[in-house]
XYZ file of N, CA, C and O in Angstrom:
404
model
N 114.975 63.926 96.061
C 115.515 63.029 94.950
C 116.411 64.275 93.184
O 115.429 65.209 93.316
N 117.375 63.659 93.061
C 117.683 64.860 92.343
C 117.419 64.353 90.632
O 116.465 63.603 90.740
N 117.449 65.478 89.659
C 116.790 65.618 88.523
C 116.950 64.112 87.764
O 116.245 64.019 87.124
N 118.363 63.611 87.761
C 118.786 62.312 87.330
C 117.724 61.122 87.258
O 116.930 60.603 87.074
N 117.239 61.286 89.117
C 117.008 60.486 89.438
C 114.883 60.100 88.918
O 114.615 59.534 88.723
N 114.693 61.571 89.088
C 113.474 61.710 88.483
C 113.005 61.329 87.182
O 112.106 60.832 86.884
N 113.847 61.981 86.172
C 114.263 61.481 84.695
C 114.342 60.026 84.312
O 113.346 59.346 83.857
N 114.803 59.493 85.167
C 115.013 58.012 85.277
C 113.505 57.187 85.381
O 112.878 56.019 84.868
N 112.805 57.724 86.949
C 111.354 57.363 87.214
C 110.419 57.721 86.445
O 109.779 56.597 85.963
N 110.371 58.657 85.609
C 109.290 59.066 84.596
C 109.785 58.461 83.588
O 108.653 57.206 82.708
N 111.178 58.002 83.263
C 110.875 56.981 82.083
C 110.811 55.962 82.034
O 110.482 55.017 81.183
N 110.960 55.318 83.367
C 110.020 53.829 83.907
C 109.288 53.916 83.490
O 108.166 52.457 83.567
N 108.364 54.899 84.503
C 106.890 54.853 84.552
C 106.003 55.402 82.766
O 105.454 54.291 82.039
N 106.774 55.344 81.495
C 106.313 55.692 80.745
C 106.607 54.519 79.882
O 105.747 54.020 79.421
N 107.545 53.431 79.773
C 108.064 52.166 79.111
C 107.060 50.987 80.172
O 106.584 50.929 79.350
N 106.779 51.676 81.211
C 105.795 50.508 81.667
C 104.134 50.794 81.417
O 103.477 50.198 80.766
N 104.108 51.682 81.088
C 102.680 52.622 80.261
C 102.373 51.816 79.181
O 101.428 51.207 78.143
N 103.759 52.174 78.271
C 103.719 51.635 76.993
C 103.308 50.048 76.549
O 102.880 49.762 75.996
N 104.123 49.209 78.043
C 103.870 48.253 77.949
C 102.518 47.449 78.224
O 101.466 46.554 77.457
N 101.677 48.258 79.254
C 100.699 48.251 79.643
C 99.472 48.669 78.604
O 98.108 48.160 78.404
N 99.709 49.470 78.029
C 98.645 50.491 77.248
C 98.953 50.327 76.005
O 100.192 51.626 75.711
N 98.661 50.470 74.756
C 99.024 50.103 73.732
C 99.053 51.276 72.637
O 99.875 51.696 72.442
N 97.985 52.258 73.616
C 97.614 53.592 73.193
C 98.566 54.537 73.152
O 97.994 55.959 73.308
N 99.616 54.563 74.414
C 100.500 55.549 75.068
C 101.107 55.991 74.126
O 101.800 55.660 73.297
N 101.258 57.217 74.363
C 102.005 58.162 73.370
C 102.525 59.220 73.944
O 101.863 60.033 74.971
N 103.882 59.347 73.572
C 104.766 60.178 74.603
C 104.342 62.130 73.853
O 104.431 62.986 74.667
N 104.122 62.049 72.905
C 103.025 63.539 72.272
C 102.217 63.558 73.496
O 102.126 64.988 73.603
N 101.067 62.886 73.407
C 100.216 62.789 74.590
C 100.657 63.488 76.053
O 99.929 64.077 76.617
N 101.553 62.863 76.352
C 102.509 62.870 77.566
C 103.032 64.126 77.746
O 102.798 64.654 78.613
N 103.454 64.797 76.449
C 103.905 66.451 76.724
C 103.030 67.050 76.887
O 102.865 68.103 77.566
N 102.008 66.803 76.127
C 100.658 67.786 76.157
C 99.876 67.716 77.639
O 99.438 68.826 77.882
N 99.970 66.318 78.096
C 99.141 66.566 79.349
C 100.507 67.166 80.429
O 99.792 67.825 81.289
N 101.640 67.218 80.349
C 102.786 67.628 81.177
C 102.419 69.206 81.158
O 102.161 70.186 82.008
N 102.161 70.034 80.061
C 101.686 71.509 79.793
C 100.223 71.792 80.220
O 100.425 72.788 81.145
N 99.565 70.951 80.567
C 98.044 71.228 81.017
C 98.536 71.204 82.575
O 97.892 71.944 83.330
N 99.120 70.038 82.982
C 99.255 69.804 84.311
C 100.200 71.378 85.137
O 99.916 71.695 86.196
N 100.972 71.322 84.264
C 101.866 72.819 84.481
C 100.817 73.721 84.839
O 101.682 74.798 85.377
N 100.470 74.085 83.694
C 99.341 75.227 83.274
C 98.506 75.382 84.899
O 97.863 76.286 85.704
N 97.718 74.391 84.998
C 97.161 74.017 86.117
C 97.937 74.436 87.283
O 97.087 74.909 88.436
N 98.983 73.868 87.580
C 99.865 74.137 88.770
C 99.997 75.652 88.793
O 100.005 75.913 90.024
N 100.274 76.402 87.745
C 100.389 77.672 87.735
C 99.058 78.434 88.246
O 99.330 79.634 88.885
N 98.299 78.104 87.606
C 96.980 78.619 88.549
C 96.365 78.093 89.812
O 95.490 78.602 89.902
N 96.949 77.097 90.484
C 96.275 76.778 91.591
C 95.270 76.132 91.993
O 94.241 75.685 92.385
N 95.286 75.543 90.426
C 93.670 74.138 90.205
C 94.103 72.780 90.602
O 93.631 72.087 90.639
N 95.455 72.451 91.210
C 95.909 71.855 91.954
C 95.585 71.278 93.180
O 96.305 71.934 93.605
N 94.876 70.522 93.500
C 94.626 70.090 95.082
C 93.617 69.139 95.338
O 93.132 68.648 94.462
N 93.694 68.817 96.811
C 93.433 67.318 96.871
C 91.837 67.950 96.485
O 91.020 68.459 97.931
N 90.911 67.719 95.856
C 89.803 67.919 95.838
C 88.753 66.628 94.933
O 89.242 66.099 94.053
N 87.363 67.213 95.378
C 86.699 65.565 94.392
C 86.631 66.377 93.047
O 86.752 67.216 92.856
N 86.298 65.503 91.770
C 86.208 65.836 90.552
C 85.388 66.882 89.933
O 84.139 66.715 91.243
N 85.943 67.609 89.280
C 85.016 68.947 88.998
C 84.544 68.937 87.271
O 85.458 68.876 86.419
N 83.451 69.009 86.820
C 82.878 68.894 85.642
C 83.565 69.696 84.892
O 83.929 69.648 83.662
N 84.146 70.934 85.243
C 84.188 72.127 84.652
C 86.049 72.065 84.165
O 86.675 72.522 83.280
N 86.736 71.209 84.914
C 88.156 70.794 84.380
C 88.402 69.945 83.720
O 87.935 68.512 83.410
N 89.419 69.863 83.393
C 90.287 68.661 82.208
C 90.112 67.381 82.691
O 90.581 67.278 84.374
N 89.646 66.319 82.273
C 89.744 64.800 82.934
C 91.570 64.711 83.512
O 91.505 63.949 84.713
N 92.643 65.148 82.939
C 93.661 64.666 83.418
C 93.817 65.926 84.614
O 94.486 65.432 85.433
N 93.521 66.935 84.675
C 93.629 67.680 86.001
C 92.737 67.156 86.805
O 93.307 67.047 88.728
N 91.623 66.463 87.009
C 90.774 65.831 87.357
C 91.603 64.338 88.535
O 91.566 64.292 89.526
N 92.130 63.972 87.155
C 92.835 62.669 87.554
C 94.310 63.063 88.989
O 94.917 62.435 89.116
N 94.992 64.148 88.456
C 95.871 64.522 88.990
C 95.762 64.756 90.301
O 96.245 64.803 91.439
N 94.383 65.578 90.780
C 93.939 65.901 91.872
C 93.361 64.674 92.776
O 93.540 64.354 94.109
N 92.796 63.694 91.744
C 92.735 62.277 92.447
C 93.870 61.484 93.393
O 93.970 61.351 93.998
N 95.168 62.280 92.075
C 96.463 60.922 92.482
C 96.873 62.273 94.374
O 97.212 61.683 94.747
N 96.442 63.004 94.116
C 96.905 64.097 95.077
C 96.251 63.691 96.288
O 96.702 63.867 97.419
N 94.771 63.518 96.026
C 93.924 62.938 96.819
C 94.572 62.092 97.637
O 94.436 61.582 99.109
N 94.913 60.936 96.807
C 95.218 59.303 97.595
C 97.252 59.300 97.710
O 97.580 58.461 98.386
N 97.719 60.152 97.320
C 99.132 60.118 97.862
C 99.652 60.098 99.432
O 99.202 60.986 99.983
N 100.550 59.217 99.434
C 101.071 58.678 100.835
C 99.701 57.581 101.206
O 100.261 57.620 102.949
N 98.887 57.454 100.572
C 97.938 55.982 101.462
C 98.039 55.115 100.405
O 98.896 54.808 99.779
N 97.572 54.115 100.754
C 97.445 52.839 100.208
C 96.990 52.551 99.159
O 97.090 52.111 98.397
N 95.950 53.630 98.732
C 95.412 53.854 97.877
C 95.814 54.177 96.732
O 95.297 54.676 95.320
N 97.154 54.327 96.707
C 97.510 55.451 95.936
C 98.026 54.596 94.627
O 97.725 55.064 93.387
N 99.034 53.607 94.677
C 99.299 53.019 93.580
C 98.194 52.627 92.943
O 97.899 52.316 91.397
N 96.731 52.446 93.877
C 95.639 51.493 92.547
C 95.093 52.657 91.899
O 94.604 52.086 90.597
N 95.304 54.116 92.324
C 94.932 54.990 91.779
C 95.262 55.377 90.561
O 95.063 55.619 89.228
N 97.075 55.165 90.510
C 97.593 55.784 89.577
C 97.331 54.941 88.896
O 97.171 54.809 87.007
N 97.404 53.618 88.764
C 97.433 52.501 87.601
C 95.785 52.100 87.215
O 95.883 51.194 86.704
N 94.885 53.324 87.940
C 93.451 52.859 87.607
C 93.146 52.965 86.197
O 92.640 52.063 85.213
N 94.033 54.157 85.447
C 93.543 54.236 83.692
C 94.465 55.016 82.865
O 95.269 55.528 83.865
N 94.595 55.214 81.641
C 95.714 55.897 81.421
C 95.758 57.213 81.604
O 96.884 57.625 81.762
N 94.688 58.022 82.221
C 94.463 59.516 82.248
C 95.338 59.616 83.425
O 96.016 60.322 83.303
N 95.491 57.945 84.251
C 95.666 58.839 85.837
C 97.728 58.418 85.274
O 98.092 59.040 86.048
N 97.729 57.494 84.161
C 98.971 57.502 84.231
C 99.557 58.528 83.907
O 101.029 59.114 83.953
N 99.158 59.069 82.503
C 99.843 60.708 81.940
C 99.611 61.675 83.460
O 100.616 62.081 83.359
N 98.717 61.964 83.891
C 98.832 62.705 85.619
C 99.931 62.426 85.858
O 100.782 63.771 86.853
N 100.015 61.199 85.792
C 100.871 60.768 87.097
C 102.078 61.156 86.469
O 103.044 61.575 87.310
N 102.915 60.764 85.673
C 103.875 61.455 84.916
C 104.365 63.123 84.935
O 105.287 63.350 84.920
N 103.232 63.563 84.881
C 103.376 64.998 84.367
C 103.426 65.745 86.012
O 104.252 67.033 86.036
N 102.700 64.850 87.206
C 102.809 65.315 88.151
C 104.210 65.249 88.809
O 104.712 66.134 89.412
N 105.400 64.412 88.929
C 106.460 63.827 88.903
C 107.276 65.112 87.999
O 108.176 65.528 88.648
N 107.020 64.983 86.824
C 108.100 65.811 85.758
C 107.575 67.617 86.410
O 108.606 68.314 86.434
N 106.663 67.928 86.913
C 106.368 69.500 87.490
C 106.874 69.682 88.679
O 106.485 70.689 89.841
N 107.298 68.203 89.508
C 107.810 68.569 90.875
C 106.944 68.559 91.666
O 106.682 69.666 92.780
N 105.716 68.351 91.774
C 104.584 68.107 92.153
C 104.419 66.965 93.669
O 103.783 67.504 94.056
N 104.652 65.708 92.504
C 104.728 65.245 93.931
C 106.250 64.846 93.819
O 106.910 64.361 92.632
N 106.982 64.934 94.893
C 108.013 64.578 95.382
C 108.521 62.985 95.334
O 107.863 62.419 96.204
N 109.316 62.727 94.886
C 109.975 61.424 94.789
C 110.700 60.840 95.932
O 111.662 61.743 96.485
N 110.586 59.963 96.642
C 111.769 59.641 97.944
C 112.730 58.407 98.102
O 112.314 57.578 97.004
N 113.392 58.249 98.504
C 114.531 57.082 98.305
C 113.966 56.099 98.795
O 113.589 56.162 99.570
N 113.851 55.096 98.325
C 113.438 53.730 98.882
C 114.249 53.187 99.708
O 115.381 53.430 99.972
């Protein structure tokens, strides 16, 4: 998918998160994006169980990566606000590639 489609998907996710979670913040979303971007650069994003030494956002991202492409993916992403932030960051860093429906 092209960058414009990815940006539209991110905007849709943010809008949906704001409707579902009153405390969803775009500033925090950017902060999580930076955390996930750094984790990706350091090789911390991988399909692995939660690690107490990692940020809750990195653990959420790893959980999302673990379930990506399975029927557990959407329930995992929508589980809580931490997972929503992590999902938006994963899409924004091109860690998860969107495919045309």
